Structure formats: structure tokens, C-alpha cells
One Martini backbone bead per residue (centre of mass of N, CA, C, O) as a GRO file, in nm:
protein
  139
    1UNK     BB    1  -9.133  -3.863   1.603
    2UNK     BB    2  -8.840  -3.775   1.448
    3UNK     BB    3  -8.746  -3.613   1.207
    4UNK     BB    4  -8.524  -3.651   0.951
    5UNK     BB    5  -8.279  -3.399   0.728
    6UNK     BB    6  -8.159  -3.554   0.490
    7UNK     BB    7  -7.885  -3.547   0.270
    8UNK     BB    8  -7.771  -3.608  -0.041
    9UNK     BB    9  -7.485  -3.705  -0.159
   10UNK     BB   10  -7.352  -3.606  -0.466
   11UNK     BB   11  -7.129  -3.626  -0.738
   12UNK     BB   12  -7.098  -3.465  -0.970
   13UNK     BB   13  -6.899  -3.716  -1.118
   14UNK     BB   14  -6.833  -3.945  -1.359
   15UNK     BB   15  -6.835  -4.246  -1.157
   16UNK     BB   16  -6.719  -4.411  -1.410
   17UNK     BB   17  -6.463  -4.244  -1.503
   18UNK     BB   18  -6.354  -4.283  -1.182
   19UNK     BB   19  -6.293  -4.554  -1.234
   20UNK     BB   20  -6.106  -4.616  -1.455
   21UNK     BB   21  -5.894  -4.446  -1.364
   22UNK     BB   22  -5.872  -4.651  -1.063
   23UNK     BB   23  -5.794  -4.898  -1.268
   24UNK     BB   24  -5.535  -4.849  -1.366
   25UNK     BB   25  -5.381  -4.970  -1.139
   26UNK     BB   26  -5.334  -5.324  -1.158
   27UNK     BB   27  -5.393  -5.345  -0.791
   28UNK     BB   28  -5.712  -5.315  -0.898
   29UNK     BB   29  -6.010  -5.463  -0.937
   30UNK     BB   30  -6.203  -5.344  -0.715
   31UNK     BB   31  -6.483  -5.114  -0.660
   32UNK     BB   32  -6.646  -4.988  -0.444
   33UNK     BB   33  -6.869  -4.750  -0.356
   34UNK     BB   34  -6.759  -4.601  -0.138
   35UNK     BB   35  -6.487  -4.522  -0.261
   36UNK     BB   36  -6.601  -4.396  -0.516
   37UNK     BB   37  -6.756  -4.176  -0.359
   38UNK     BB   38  -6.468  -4.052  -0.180
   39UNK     BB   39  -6.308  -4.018  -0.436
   40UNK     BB   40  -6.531  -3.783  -0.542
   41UNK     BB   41  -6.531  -3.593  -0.324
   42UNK     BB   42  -6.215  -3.556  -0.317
   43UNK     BB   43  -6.200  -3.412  -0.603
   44UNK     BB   44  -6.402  -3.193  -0.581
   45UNK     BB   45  -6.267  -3.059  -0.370
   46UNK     BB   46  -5.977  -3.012  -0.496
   47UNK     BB   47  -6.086  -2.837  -0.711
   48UNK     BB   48  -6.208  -2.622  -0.593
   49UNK     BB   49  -5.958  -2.538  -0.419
   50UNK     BB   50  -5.792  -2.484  -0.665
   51UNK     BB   51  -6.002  -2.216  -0.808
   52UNK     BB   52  -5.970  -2.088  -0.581
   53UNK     BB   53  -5.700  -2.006  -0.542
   54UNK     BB   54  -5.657  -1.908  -0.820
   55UNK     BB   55  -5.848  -1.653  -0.825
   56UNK     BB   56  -5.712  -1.521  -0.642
   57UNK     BB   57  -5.463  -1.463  -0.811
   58UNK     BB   58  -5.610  -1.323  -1.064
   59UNK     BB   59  -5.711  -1.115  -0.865
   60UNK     BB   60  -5.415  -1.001  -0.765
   61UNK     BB   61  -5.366  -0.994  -1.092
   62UNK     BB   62  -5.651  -0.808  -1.241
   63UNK     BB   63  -5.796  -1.058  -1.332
   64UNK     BB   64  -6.069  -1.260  -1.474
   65UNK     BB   65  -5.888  -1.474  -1.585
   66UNK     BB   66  -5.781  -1.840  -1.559
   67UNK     BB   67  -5.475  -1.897  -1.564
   68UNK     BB   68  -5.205  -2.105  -1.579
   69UNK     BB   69  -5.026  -1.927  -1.396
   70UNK     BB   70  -5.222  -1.948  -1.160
   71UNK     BB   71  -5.219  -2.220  -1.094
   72UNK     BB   72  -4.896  -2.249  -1.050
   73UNK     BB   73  -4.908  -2.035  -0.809
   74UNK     BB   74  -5.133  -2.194  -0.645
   75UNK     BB   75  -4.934  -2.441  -0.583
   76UNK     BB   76  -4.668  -2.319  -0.491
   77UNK     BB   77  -4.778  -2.205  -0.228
   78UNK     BB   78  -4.921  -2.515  -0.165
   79UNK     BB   79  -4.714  -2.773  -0.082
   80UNK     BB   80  -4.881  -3.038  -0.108
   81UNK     BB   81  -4.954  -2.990  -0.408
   82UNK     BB   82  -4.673  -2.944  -0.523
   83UNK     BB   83  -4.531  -3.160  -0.493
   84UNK     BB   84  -4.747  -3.331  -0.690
   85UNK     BB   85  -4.841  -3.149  -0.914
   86UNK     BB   86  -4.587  -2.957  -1.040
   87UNK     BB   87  -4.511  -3.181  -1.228
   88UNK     BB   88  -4.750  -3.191  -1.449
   89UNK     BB   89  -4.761  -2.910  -1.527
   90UNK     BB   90  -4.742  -2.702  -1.758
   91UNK     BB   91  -4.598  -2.460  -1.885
   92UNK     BB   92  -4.528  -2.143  -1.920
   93UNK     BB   93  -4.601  -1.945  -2.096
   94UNK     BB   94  -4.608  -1.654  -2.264
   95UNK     BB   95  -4.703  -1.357  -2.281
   96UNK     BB   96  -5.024  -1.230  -2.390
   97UNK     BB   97  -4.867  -1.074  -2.687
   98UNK     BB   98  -4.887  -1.299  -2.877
   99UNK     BB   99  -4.911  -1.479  -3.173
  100UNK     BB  100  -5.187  -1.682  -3.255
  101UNK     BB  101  -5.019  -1.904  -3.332
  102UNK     BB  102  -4.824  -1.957  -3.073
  103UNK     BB  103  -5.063  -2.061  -2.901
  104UNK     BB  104  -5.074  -2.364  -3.033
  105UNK     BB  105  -4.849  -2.501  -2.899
  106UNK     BB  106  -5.029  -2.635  -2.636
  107UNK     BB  107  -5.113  -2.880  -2.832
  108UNK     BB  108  -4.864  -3.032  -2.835
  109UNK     BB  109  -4.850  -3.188  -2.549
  110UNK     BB  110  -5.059  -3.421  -2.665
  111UNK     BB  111  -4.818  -3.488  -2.857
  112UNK     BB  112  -4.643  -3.632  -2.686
  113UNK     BB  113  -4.481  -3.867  -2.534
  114UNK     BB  114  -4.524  -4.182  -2.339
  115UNK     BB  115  -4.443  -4.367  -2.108
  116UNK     BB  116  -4.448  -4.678  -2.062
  117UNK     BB  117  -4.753  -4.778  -1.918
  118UNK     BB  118  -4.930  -4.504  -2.007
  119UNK     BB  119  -5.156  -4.265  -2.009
  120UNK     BB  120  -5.366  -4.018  -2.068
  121UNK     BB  121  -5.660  -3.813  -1.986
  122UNK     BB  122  -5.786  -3.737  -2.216
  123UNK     BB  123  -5.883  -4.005  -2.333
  124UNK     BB  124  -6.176  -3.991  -2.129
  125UNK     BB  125  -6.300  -3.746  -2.324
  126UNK     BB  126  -6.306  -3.913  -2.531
  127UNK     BB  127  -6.431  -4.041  -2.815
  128UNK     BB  128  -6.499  -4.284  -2.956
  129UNK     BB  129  -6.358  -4.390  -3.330
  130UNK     BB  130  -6.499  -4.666  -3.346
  131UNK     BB  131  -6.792  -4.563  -3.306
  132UNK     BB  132  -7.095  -4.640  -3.419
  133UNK     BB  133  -7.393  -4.548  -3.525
  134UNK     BB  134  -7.704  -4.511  -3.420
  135UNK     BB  135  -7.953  -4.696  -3.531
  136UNK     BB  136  -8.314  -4.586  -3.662
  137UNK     BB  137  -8.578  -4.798  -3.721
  138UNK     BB  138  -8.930  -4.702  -3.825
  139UNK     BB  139  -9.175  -4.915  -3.912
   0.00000   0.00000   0.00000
């Protein structure tokens, strides 16, 4: 009898997370678990990629920090991501020589009014606001 070395791939990315987004959807009611797991890792595999891509660009540009115009840069490169992608992604600041006041413009974007029956991504990482603190009586 021959061992065999299997490996288990789990996804990164908190499957509850990527299940609500994928609820979000109105045609679906039910997620099953290889759904779950495949559009987990091919989220976790297209962040790479797209990481990678921005990387490469930052480095063309002898930047140590990706920011976002390297990622803007690095979408445009790759047709099939530009097609769906660029037009998500929030416009390129000016120059970084700009004073840092005028930085905080780009917080301005989170709060833009979104069309009616869309939510932000923002909001599944935020805390929910209304939920009390856990009290642990000790007794």
C-alpha cells in the first residue's frame, strides 16, 4: 500500500466574507461549499496576479511602495482585467509632491452616493455600529 502525500489547500480569505459578497446577488439563495471554495481561490489566485502585475510596475518605476496609480497602470497592461476592472478602480491622484492635506481627498470617494440597490465593499470590513460589547460576569 502506497502513502499517498496529499495536500489540503485551504483559501486565505474568511469564507463567510466571500459568501455574503457572493449572496449579495439576488439570483442566488445557496452557496455550496465547492462553489465557496473555488471562487475563494481564484479571488486569492487573481490578487496575486494582480499584485504581481502592480509589483512589477512600482519596480519599472523605481518605486519601493505600490500605489494605486502602479495598479491602474498594471490593469491597463492586461486586457480581460481592464475590460472589468478599470472602471471600478478610483482615478489617479496628482503627483505625490502635494500637500498632505490635500491627500485626505481620496477618503472623499467612500463617501460618493452609490446607485440605488448596490452596497461598498467597504462595508463588510467595517464593525457592525449597532453591536454591544460581550460583558463576562464573573462570579
Amino acid at each position: 500500500m502506497a502513502e499517498e502525500d496529499t495536500e489540503t489547500i485551504r483559501p486565505q480569505f474568511p469564507t463567510g466574507r466571500i459568501k455574503k459578497i457572493m449572496k449579495l446577488d439576488e439570483d442566488i439563495n445557496k452557496v455550496t461549499s465547492e462553489a465557496l471554495f473555488l471562487v475563494s481561490c481564484s479571488a486569492e489566485l487573481f490578487l496575486q496576479f494582480l499584485a504581481e502585475r502592480s509589483a512589477d510596475v512600482a519596480t519599472e518605476k523605481k518605486r519601493k511602495i505600490v500605489k494605486l496609480e502602479h495598479i491602474r497602470t498594471a490593469v491597463k497592461r492586461h486586457g480581460p482585467t481592464s475590460d472589468f476592472l478599470l472602471d471600478s478602480l478610483p482615478e489617479s491622484s496628482q503627483p505625490s509632491d502635494k500637500q498632505p492635506a490635500e491627500r485626505n481627498r481620496s477618503r472623499a470617494v467612500a463617501e460618493k452616493p452609490v446607485p440605488a440597490g448596490t452596497r461598498r465593499i467597504d462595508e463588510f470590513f467595517r464593525k457592525p455600529v449597532n453591536e454591544a460589547p460581550i460583558e463576562i460576569n464573573e462570579s
